[in-house]
């Protein structure tokens, strides 16, 4: 037996990722409350969206690692550039 409009709305409003759903679909909680077809649509596609959320969550730690590594590389490059600029100003490079 299918859900009533009220049940569908309540089920969506109780979702822990409600804000993400609203952001993803560019809708508001009020839109869901006043347009039951949105609640039915979200419930129908909920598994796919939950998989996307899980995938992005998994990528978070990978992206953090990449950013940390890039930051170290960036700091090394900045240090090398400072040394080159300092050396360039020394007599060693003057003609």
mmCIF file of N, CA, C and O in Angstrom:
data_model
loop_
_atom_site.group_PDB
_atom_site.id
_atom_site.type_symbol
_atom_site.label_atom_id
_atom_site.label_comp_id
_atom_site.label_asym_id
_atom_site.label_seq_id
_atom_site.Cartn_x
_atom_site.Cartn_y
_atom_site.Cartn_z
ATOM 1 N N UNK A 1 0.837 -1.180 0.000
ATOM 2 C CA UNK A 1 0.000 0.000 0.000
ATOM 3 C C UNK A 1 0.877 1.236 0.000
ATOM 4 O O UNK A 1 1.848 1.328 0.750
ATOM 5 N N UNK A 2 0.549 2.205 -0.842
ATOM 6 C CA UNK A 2 1.340 3.420 -0.964
ATOM 7 C C UNK A 2 1.109 4.391 0.186
ATOM 8 O O UNK A 2 0.167 4.268 0.958
ATOM 9 N N UNK A 3 1.996 5.340 0.256
ATOM 10 C CA UNK A 3 1.905 6.373 1.280
ATOM 11 C C UNK A 3 0.883 7.431 0.884
ATOM 12 O O UNK A 3 0.727 7.741 -0.297
ATOM 13 N N UNK A 4 0.239 8.005 1.876
ATOM 14 C CA UNK A 4 -0.622 9.158 1.619
ATOM 15 C C UNK A 4 0.285 10.373 1.427
ATOM 16 O O UNK A 4 1.479 10.330 1.735
ATOM 17 N N UNK A 5 -0.285 11.468 0.947
ATOM 18 C CA UNK A 5 0.499 12.688 0.764
ATOM 19 C C UNK A 5 1.106 13.141 2.094
ATOM 20 O O UNK A 5 2.284 13.487 2.164
ATOM 21 N N UNK A 6 0.303 13.103 3.142
ATOM 22 C CA UNK A 6 0.775 13.532 4.460
ATOM 23 C C UNK A 6 1.914 12.632 4.944
ATOM 24 O O UNK A 6 2.919 13.126 5.475
ATOM 25 N N UNK A 7 1.770 11.331 4.761
ATOM 26 C CA UNK A 7 2.822 10.399 5.182
ATOM 27 C C UNK A 7 4.115 10.625 4.397
ATOM 28 O O UNK A 7 5.207 10.590 4.967
ATOM 29 N N UNK A 8 3.978 10.850 3.104
ATOM 30 C CA UNK A 8 5.155 11.090 2.264
ATOM 31 C C UNK A 8 5.874 12.364 2.710
ATOM 32 O O UNK A 8 7.107 12.377 2.850
ATOM 33 N N UNK A 9 5.103 13.403 2.942
ATOM 34 C CA UNK A 9 5.694 14.673 3.389
ATOM 35 C C UNK A 9 6.405 14.478 4.720
ATOM 36 O O UNK A 9 7.553 14.893 4.903
ATOM 37 N N UNK A 10 5.744 13.836 5.676
ATOM 38 C CA UNK A 10 6.335 13.620 6.993
ATOM 39 C C UNK A 10 7.599 12.764 6.904
ATOM 40 O O UNK A 10 8.574 13.016 7.606
ATOM 41 N N UNK A 11 7.575 11.775 6.046
ATOM 42 C CA UNK A 11 8.739 10.902 5.879
ATOM 43 C C UNK A 11 9.937 11.703 5.348
ATOM 44 O O UNK A 11 11.058 11.536 5.827
ATOM 45 N N UNK A 12 9.691 12.556 4.378
ATOM 46 C CA UNK A 12 10.778 13.375 3.827
ATOM 47 C C UNK A 12 11.262 14.382 4.874
ATOM 48 O O UNK A 12 12.466 14.576 5.055
ATOM 49 N N UNK A 13 10.340 15.016 5.571
ATOM 50 C CA UNK A 13 10.724 16.013 6.568
ATOM 51 C C UNK A 13 11.525 15.407 7.722
ATOM 52 O O UNK A 13 12.273 16.113 8.392
ATOM 53 N N UNK A 14 11.376 14.116 7.929
ATOM 54 C CA UNK A 14 12.104 13.435 9.001
ATOM 55 C C UNK A 14 13.488 12.950 8.563
ATOM 56 O O UNK A 14 14.263 12.454 9.389
ATOM 57 N N UNK A 15 13.813 13.092 7.305
ATOM 58 C CA UNK A 15 15.102 12.620 6.794
ATOM 59 C C UNK A 15 16.250 13.424 7.388
ATOM 60 O O UNK A 15 16.187 14.650 7.489
ATOM 61 N N UNK A 16 17.296 12.723 7.762
ATOM 62 C CA UNK A 16 18.464 13.399 8.338
ATOM 63 C C UNK A 16 19.185 14.288 7.320
ATOM 64 O O UNK A 16 19.856 15.236 7.695
ATOM 65 N N UNK A 17 19.020 13.998 6.040
ATOM 66 C CA UNK A 17 19.675 14.783 4.985
ATOM 67 C C UNK A 17 18.715 15.747 4.291
ATOM 68 O O UNK A 17 18.935 16.125 3.140
ATOM 69 N N UNK A 18 17.676 16.172 5.004
ATOM 70 C CA UNK A 18 16.664 17.049 4.406
ATOM 71 C C UNK A 18 17.279 18.302 3.793
ATOM 72 O O UNK A 18 16.938 18.684 2.673
ATOM 73 N N UNK A 19 18.198 18.942 4.494
ATOM 74 C CA UNK A 19 18.817 20.162 3.961
ATOM 75 C C UNK A 19 19.553 19.871 2.659
ATOM 76 O O UNK A 19 19.482 20.646 1.712
ATOM 77 N N UNK A 20 20.234 18.742 2.612
ATOM 78 C CA UNK A 20 20.959 18.367 1.392
ATOM 79 C C UNK A 20 19.969 18.152 0.246
ATOM 80 O O UNK A 20 20.204 18.587 -0.878
ATOM 81 N N UNK A 21 18.855 17.479 0.540
ATOM 82 C CA UNK A 21 17.837 17.260 -0.487
ATOM 83 C C UNK A 21 17.337 18.595 -1.019
ATOM 84 O O UNK A 21 17.211 18.788 -2.239
ATOM 85 N N UNK A 22 17.032 19.502 -0.113
ATOM 86 C CA UNK A 22 16.522 20.815 -0.530
ATOM 87 C C UNK A 22 17.554 21.557 -1.378
ATOM 88 O O UNK A 22 17.210 22.130 -2.417
ATOM 89 N N UNK A 23 18.807 21.531 -0.947
ATOM 90 C CA UNK A 23 19.867 22.185 -1.719
ATOM 91 C C UNK A 23 20.016 21.538 -3.093
ATOM 92 O O UNK A 23 20.129 22.231 -4.105
ATOM 93 N N UNK A 24 20.014 20.228 -3.121
ATOM 94 C CA UNK A 24 20.211 19.502 -4.373
ATOM 95 C C UNK A 24 19.101 19.812 -5.383
ATOM 96 O O UNK A 24 19.368 20.025 -6.561
ATOM 97 N N UNK A 25 17.878 19.823 -4.903
ATOM 98 C CA UNK A 25 16.738 20.056 -5.798
ATOM 99 C C UNK A 25 16.340 21.529 -5.897
ATOM 100 O O UNK A 25 15.377 21.862 -6.588
ATOM 101 N N UNK A 26 17.060 22.396 -5.218
ATOM 102 C CA UNK A 26 16.760 23.837 -5.204
ATOM 103 C C UNK A 26 15.316 24.102 -4.783
ATOM 104 O O UNK A 26 14.572 24.826 -5.460
ATOM 105 N N UNK A 27 14.952 23.498 -3.670
ATOM 106 C CA UNK A 27 13.610 23.685 -3.116
ATOM 107 C C UNK A 27 13.729 24.005 -1.636
ATOM 108 O O UNK A 27 14.815 23.915 -1.062
ATOM 109 N N UNK A 28 12.610 24.375 -1.026
ATOM 110 C CA UNK A 28 12.576 24.668 0.396
ATOM 111 C C UNK A 28 11.705 23.643 1.105
ATOM 112 O O UNK A 28 10.935 22.909 0.463
ATOM 113 N N UNK A 29 11.791 23.642 2.419
ATOM 114 C CA UNK A 29 10.931 22.774 3.214
ATOM 115 C C UNK A 29 9.465 23.141 2.961
ATOM 116 O O UNK A 29 8.606 22.265 2.843
ATOM 117 N N UNK A 30 9.187 24.430 2.840
ATOM 118 C CA UNK A 30 7.806 24.863 2.546
ATOM 119 C C UNK A 30 7.321 24.319 1.206
ATOM 120 O O UNK A 30 6.154 23.957 1.061
ATOM 121 N N UNK A 31 8.221 24.267 0.220
ATOM 122 C CA UNK A 31 7.835 23.690 -1.077
ATOM 123 C C UNK A 31 7.377 22.241 -0.888
ATOM 124 O O UNK A 31 6.373 21.819 -1.458
ATOM 125 N N UNK A 32 8.129 21.493 -0.082
ATOM 126 C CA UNK A 32 7.772 20.091 0.161
ATOM 127 C C UNK A 32 6.431 20.000 0.882
ATOM 128 O O UNK A 32 5.584 19.173 0.540
ATOM 129 N N UNK A 33 6.242 20.863 1.866
ATOM 130 C CA UNK A 33 4.996 20.843 2.643
ATOM 131 C C UNK A 33 3.773 21.154 1.786
ATOM 132 O O UNK A 33 2.695 20.618 2.022
ATOM 133 N N UNK A 34 3.945 22.025 0.800
ATOM 134 C CA UNK A 34 2.804 22.468 -0.004
ATOM 135 C C UNK A 34 2.666 21.776 -1.352
ATOM 136 O O UNK A 34 1.673 21.964 -2.057
ATOM 137 N N UNK A 35 3.682 20.992 -1.714
ATOM 138 C CA UNK A 35 3.641 20.280 -2.990
ATOM 139 C C UNK A 35 4.016 18.815 -2.749
ATOM 140 O O UNK A 35 5.174 18.427 -2.909
ATOM 141 N N UNK A 36 3.039 18.012 -2.377
ATOM 142 C CA UNK A 36 3.301 16.603 -2.042
ATOM 143 C C UNK A 36 4.031 15.829 -3.138
ATOM 144 O O UNK A 36 4.777 14.893 -2.836
ATOM 145 N N UNK A 37 3.849 16.233 -4.387
ATOM 146 C CA UNK A 37 4.529 15.524 -5.475
ATOM 147 C C UNK A 37 6.045 15.611 -5.313
ATOM 148 O O UNK A 37 6.771 14.704 -5.730
ATOM 149 N N UNK A 38 6.539 16.681 -4.682
ATOM 150 C CA UNK A 38 7.972 16.787 -4.412
ATOM 151 C C UNK A 38 8.409 15.718 -3.414
ATOM 152 O O UNK A 38 9.465 15.108 -3.572
ATOM 153 N N UNK A 39 7.606 15.509 -2.388
ATOM 154 C CA UNK A 39 7.926 14.484 -1.391
ATOM 155 C C UNK A 39 7.967 13.103 -2.038
ATOM 156 O O UNK A 39 8.885 12.321 -1.783
ATOM 157 N N UNK A 40 6.991 12.814 -2.890
ATOM 158 C CA UNK A 40 6.977 11.519 -3.577
ATOM 159 C C UNK A 40 8.201 11.375 -4.492
ATOM 160 O O UNK A 40 8.809 10.305 -4.559
ATOM 161 N N UNK A 41 8.556 12.440 -5.177
ATOM 162 C CA UNK A 41 9.718 12.408 -6.068
ATOM 163 C C UNK A 41 10.995 12.155 -5.271
ATOM 164 O O UNK A 41 11.826 11.317 -5.652
ATOM 165 N N UNK A 42 11.159 12.876 -4.150
ATOM 166 C CA UNK A 42 12.348 12.699 -3.316
ATOM 167 C C UNK A 42 12.435 11.272 -2.797
ATOM 168 O O UNK A 42 13.494 10.646 -2.831
ATOM 169 N N UNK A 43 11.317 10.745 -2.320
ATOM 170 C CA UNK A 43 11.312 9.373 -1.809
ATOM 171 C C UNK A 43 11.653 8.369 -2.902
ATOM 172 O O UNK A 43 12.373 7.401 -2.665
ATOM 173 N N UNK A 44 11.149 8.627 -4.100
ATOM 174 C CA UNK A 44 11.420 7.722 -5.222
ATOM 175 C C UNK A 44 12.908 7.693 -5.570
ATOM 176 O O UNK A 44 13.456 6.648 -5.943
ATOM 177 N N UNK A 45 13.575 8.846 -5.455
ATOM 178 C CA UNK A 45 14.980 8.970 -5.851
ATOM 179 C C UNK A 45 15.925 9.044 -4.650
ATOM 180 O O UNK A 45 17.119 9.321 -4.819
ATOM 181 N N UNK A 46 15.418 8.775 -3.482
ATOM 182 C CA UNK A 46 16.197 8.914 -2.252
ATOM 183 C C UNK A 46 17.460 8.052 -2.249
ATOM 184 O O UNK A 46 18.538 8.522 -1.874
ATOM 185 N N UNK A 47 17.364 6.807 -2.679
ATOM 186 C CA UNK A 47 18.544 5.924 -2.666
ATOM 187 C C UNK A 47 19.675 6.472 -3.516
ATOM 188 O O UNK A 47 20.839 6.433 -3.109
ATOM 189 N N UNK A 48 19.337 6.991 -4.682
ATOM 190 C CA UNK A 48 20.370 7.554 -5.561
ATOM 191 C C UNK A 48 21.039 8.757 -4.908
ATOM 192 O O UNK A 48 22.277 8.888 -4.949
ATOM 193 N N UNK A 49 20.233 9.616 -4.314
ATOM 194 C CA UNK A 49 20.792 10.797 -3.671
ATOM 195 C C UNK A 49 21.623 10.413 -2.448
ATOM 196 O O UNK A 49 22.691 10.983 -2.209
ATOM 197 N N UNK A 50 21.175 9.420 -1.697
ATOM 198 C CA UNK A 50 21.952 8.954 -0.543
ATOM 199 C C UNK A 50 23.293 8.377 -0.995
ATOM 200 O O UNK A 50 24.305 8.550 -0.306
ATOM 201 N N UNK A 51 23.318 7.713 -2.139
ATOM 202 C CA UNK A 51 24.579 7.201 -2.676
ATOM 203 C C UNK A 51 25.514 8.344 -3.053
ATOM 204 O O UNK A 51 26.724 8.277 -2.824
ATOM 205 N N UNK A 52 24.960 9.408 -3.639
ATOM 206 C CA UNK A 52 25.766 10.587 -3.960
ATOM 207 C C UNK A 52 26.347 11.204 -2.701
ATOM 208 O O UNK A 52 27.538 11.556 -2.646
ATOM 209 N N UNK A 53 25.517 11.347 -1.689
ATOM 210 C CA UNK A 53 25.961 11.922 -0.417
ATOM 211 C C UNK A 53 27.086 11.078 0.173
ATOM 212 O O UNK A 53 28.114 11.609 0.614
ATOM 213 N N UNK A 54 26.908 9.770 0.168
ATOM 214 C CA UNK A 54 27.937 8.867 0.711
ATOM 215 C C UNK A 54 29.231 8.989 -0.090
ATOM 216 O O UNK A 54 30.328 9.030 0.489
ATOM 217 N N UNK A 55 29.119 9.065 -1.403
ATOM 218 C CA UNK A 55 30.304 9.195 -2.251
ATOM 219 C C UNK A 55 31.059 10.480 -1.983
ATOM 220 O O UNK A 55 32.287 10.485 -1.873
ATOM 221 N N UNK A 56 30.326 11.582 -1.869
ATOM 222 C CA UNK A 56 30.981 12.851 -1.574
ATOM 223 C C UNK A 56 31.597 12.833 -0.182
ATOM 224 O O UNK A 56 32.666 13.409 0.040
ATOM 225 N N UNK A 57 30.959 12.167 0.751
ATOM 226 C CA UNK A 57 31.518 12.065 2.103
ATOM 227 C C UNK A 57 32.823 11.280 2.082
ATOM 228 O O UNK A 57 33.787 11.638 2.768
ATOM 229 N N UNK A 58 32.865 10.212 1.303
ATOM 230 C CA UNK A 58 34.099 9.423 1.175
ATOM 231 C C UNK A 58 35.200 10.247 0.513
ATOM 232 O O UNK A 58 36.369 10.140 0.881
ATOM 233 N N UNK A 59 34.823 11.050 -0.450
ATOM 234 C CA UNK A 59 35.810 11.881 -1.145
ATOM 235 C C UNK A 59 36.377 12.969 -0.244
ATOM 236 O O UNK A 59 37.472 13.467 -0.494
ATOM 237 N N UNK A 60 35.650 13.323 0.798
ATOM 238 C CA UNK A 60 36.096 14.386 1.694
ATOM 239 C C UNK A 60 37.482 14.103 2.246
ATOM 240 O O UNK A 60 38.370 14.957 2.192
ATOM 241 N N UNK A 61 37.698 12.906 2.770
ATOM 242 C CA UNK A 61 39.010 12.595 3.352
ATOM 243 C C UNK A 61 40.086 12.539 2.276
ATOM 244 O O UNK A 61 41.223 12.973 2.505
ATOM 245 N N UNK A 62 39.742 12.038 1.114
ATOM 246 C CA UNK A 62 40.710 11.997 0.011
ATOM 247 C C UNK A 62 41.096 13.417 -0.399
ATOM 248 O O UNK A 62 42.274 13.733 -0.582
ATOM 249 N N UNK A 63 40.091 14.285 -0.511
ATOM 250 C CA UNK A 63 40.362 15.683 -0.871
ATOM 251 C C UNK A 63 41.192 16.388 0.198
ATOM 252 O O UNK A 63 42.052 17.212 -0.121
ATOM 253 N N UNK A 64 40.944 16.058 1.475
ATOM 254 C CA UNK A 64 41.738 16.639 2.556
ATOM 255 C C UNK A 64 43.205 16.225 2.406
ATOM 256 O O UNK A 64 44.105 17.054 2.578
ATOM 257 N N UNK A 65 43.439 14.965 2.080
ATOM 258 C CA UNK A 65 44.808 14.480 1.888
ATOM 259 C C UNK A 65 45.476 15.201 0.720
ATOM 260 O O UNK A 65 46.644 15.599 0.813
ATOM 261 N N UNK A 66 44.746 15.364 -0.364
ATOM 262 C CA UNK A 66 45.287 16.057 -1.540
ATOM 263 C C UNK A 66 45.631 17.498 -1.183
ATOM 264 O O UNK A 66 46.703 18.001 -1.536
ATOM 265 N N UNK A 67 44.729 18.170 -0.486
ATOM 266 C CA UNK A 67 44.973 19.565 -0.094
ATOM 267 C C UNK A 67 46.171 19.689 0.839
ATOM 268 O O UNK A 67 46.979 20.609 0.704
ATOM 269 N N UNK A 68 46.300 18.759 1.768
ATOM 270 C CA UNK A 68 47.434 18.774 2.694
ATOM 271 C C UNK A 68 48.744 18.609 1.926
ATOM 272 O O UNK A 68 49.715 19.336 2.160
ATOM 273 N N UNK A 69 48.767 17.662 1.003
ATOM 274 C CA UNK A 69 49.970 17.424 0.201
ATOM 275 C C UNK A 69 50.283 18.638 -0.664
ATOM 276 O O UNK A 69 51.436 19.058 -0.774
ATOM 277 N N UNK A 70 49.263 19.226 -1.287
ATOM 278 C CA UNK A 70 49.467 20.400 -2.135
ATOM 279 C C UNK A 70 49.982 21.564 -1.300
ATOM 280 O O UNK A 70 50.841 22.320 -1.743
ATOM 281 N N UNK A 71 49.451 21.706 -0.087
ATOM 282 C CA UNK A 71 49.883 22.803 0.769
ATOM 283 C C UNK A 71 51.372 22.677 1.090
ATOM 284 O O UNK A 71 52.103 23.664 1.058
ATOM 285 N N UNK A 72 51.820 21.450 1.391
ATOM 286 C CA UNK A 72 53.252 21.240 1.646
ATOM 287 C C UNK A 72 54.083 21.605 0.409
ATOM 288 O O UNK A 72 55.111 22.265 0.512
ATOM 289 N N UNK A 73 53.619 21.190 -0.738
ATOM 290 C CA UNK A 73 54.312 21.481 -1.990
ATOM 291 C C UNK A 73 54.351 22.997 -2.228
ATOM 292 O O UNK A 73 55.390 23.549 -2.597
ATOM 293 N N UNK A 74 53.229 23.649 -1.989
ATOM 294 C CA UNK A 74 53.140 25.094 -2.176
ATOM 295 C C UNK A 74 54.106 25.827 -1.237
ATOM 296 O O UNK A 74 54.780 26.772 -1.644
ATOM 297 N N UNK A 75 54.201 25.369 -0.002
ATOM 298 C CA UNK A 75 55.109 25.987 0.963
ATOM 299 C C UNK A 75 56.562 25.800 0.534
ATOM 300 O O UNK A 75 57.380 26.725 0.654
ATOM 301 N N UNK A 76 56.892 24.625 0.024
ATOM 302 C CA UNK A 76 58.255 24.376 -0.465
ATOM 303 C C UNK A 76 58.577 25.304 -1.630
ATOM 304 O O UNK A 76 59.675 25.866 -1.690
ATOM 305 N N UNK A 77 57.632 25.457 -2.539
ATOM 306 C CA UNK A 77 57.841 26.336 -3.699
ATOM 307 C C UNK A 77 58.028 27.782 -3.259
ATOM 308 O O UNK A 77 58.915 28.480 -3.758
ATOM 309 N N UNK A 78 57.217 28.239 -2.331
ATOM 310 C CA UNK A 78 57.348 29.605 -1.837
ATOM 311 C C UNK A 78 58.700 29.821 -1.176
ATOM 312 O O UNK A 78 59.339 30.862 -1.357
ATOM 313 N N UNK A 79 59.145 28.829 -0.428
ATOM 314 C CA UNK A 79 60.452 28.924 0.223
ATOM 315 C C UNK A 79 61.569 29.006 -0.819
ATOM 316 O O UNK A 79 62.497 29.808 -0.692
ATOM 317 N N UNK A 80 61.474 28.174 -1.860
ATOM 318 C CA UNK A 80 62.483 28.189 -2.925
ATOM 319 C C UNK A 80 62.496 29.531 -3.646
ATOM 320 O O UNK A 80 63.560 30.067 -3.958
ATOM 321 N N UNK A 81 61.323 30.083 -3.907
ATOM 322 C CA UNK A 81 61.225 31.374 -4.597
ATOM 323 C C UNK A 81 61.847 32.478 -3.734
ATOM 324 O O UNK A 81 62.590 33.327 -4.238
ATOM 325 N N UNK A 82 61.572 32.451 -2.429
ATOM 326 C CA UNK A 82 62.168 33.453 -1.535
ATOM 327 C C UNK A 82 63.690 33.374 -1.571
ATOM 328 O O UNK A 82 64.383 34.388 -1.609
ATOM 329 N N UNK A 83 64.222 32.140 -1.560
ATOM 330 C CA UNK A 83 65.678 31.961 -1.610
ATOM 331 C C UNK A 83 66.247 32.467 -2.934
ATOM 332 O O UNK A 83 67.286 33.120 -2.966
ATOM 333 N N UNK A 84 65.561 32.167 -4.035
ATOM 334 C CA UNK A 84 66.018 32.633 -5.350
ATOM 335 C C UNK A 84 66.006 34.150 -5.440
ATOM 336 O O UNK A 84 66.946 34.756 -5.962
ATOM 337 N N UNK A 85 64.949 34.760 -4.921
ATOM 338 C CA UNK A 85 64.852 36.222 -4.948
ATOM 339 C C UNK A 85 65.955 36.829 -4.083
ATOM 340 O O UNK A 85 66.596 37.812 -4.467
ATOM 341 N N UNK A 86 66.202 36.230 -2.923
ATOM 342 C CA UNK A 86 67.265 36.704 -2.028
ATOM 343 C C UNK A 86 68.626 36.583 -2.715
ATOM 344 O O UNK A 86 69.422 37.512 -2.708
ATOM 345 N N UNK A 87 68.870 35.419 -3.364
ATOM 346 C CA UNK A 87 70.129 35.202 -4.075
ATOM 347 C C UNK A 87 70.264 36.130 -5.277
ATOM 348 O O UNK A 87 71.355 36.603 -5.591
ATOM 349 N N UNK A 88 69.177 36.400 -5.935
ATOM 350 C CA UNK A 88 69.186 37.264 -7.120
ATOM 351 C C UNK A 88 69.624 38.669 -6.745
ATOM 352 O O UNK A 88 70.316 39.338 -7.505
ATOM 353 N N UNK A 89 69.273 39.079 -5.560
ATOM 354 C CA UNK A 89 69.664 40.404 -5.094
ATOM 355 C C UNK A 89 71.086 40.455 -4.572
ATOM 356 O O UNK A 89 71.625 41.530 -4.325
ATOM 357 N N UNK A 90 71.723 39.312 -4.417
ATOM 358 C CA UNK A 90 73.097 39.301 -3.901
ATOM 359 C C UNK A 90 74.093 39.593 -5.005
ATOM 360 O O UNK A 90 73.757 39.581 -6.190
ATOM 361 N N UNK A 91 75.303 39.804 -4.645
ATOM 362 C CA UNK A 91 76.378 40.085 -5.613
ATOM 363 C C UNK A 91 76.658 38.917 -6.526
ATOM 364 O O UNK A 91 77.217 39.083 -7.599
ATOM 365 N N UNK A 92 76.275 37.746 -6.097
ATOM 366 C CA UNK A 92 76.577 36.525 -6.866
ATOM 367 C C UNK A 92 76.012 36.607 -8.286
ATOM 368 O O UNK A 92 76.607 36.109 -9.225
ATOM 369 N N UNK A 93 74.865 37.267 -8.479
ATOM 370 C CA UNK A 93 74.228 37.318 -9.781
ATOM 371 C C UNK A 93 74.460 38.644 -10.500
ATOM 372 O O UNK A 93 73.969 38.853 -11.585
ATOM 373 N N UNK A 94 75.175 39.565 -9.905
ATOM 374 C CA UNK A 94 75.406 40.869 -10.552
ATOM 375 C C UNK A 94 76.571 40.761 -11.520
ATOM 376 O O UNK A 94 77.548 40.067 -11.294
ATOM 377 N N UNK A 95 76.467 41.454 -12.638
ATOM 378 C CA UNK A 95 77.530 41.439 -13.652
ATOM 379 C C UNK A 95 78.503 42.557 -13.405
ATOM 380 O O UNK A 95 78.351 43.595 -13.075
#
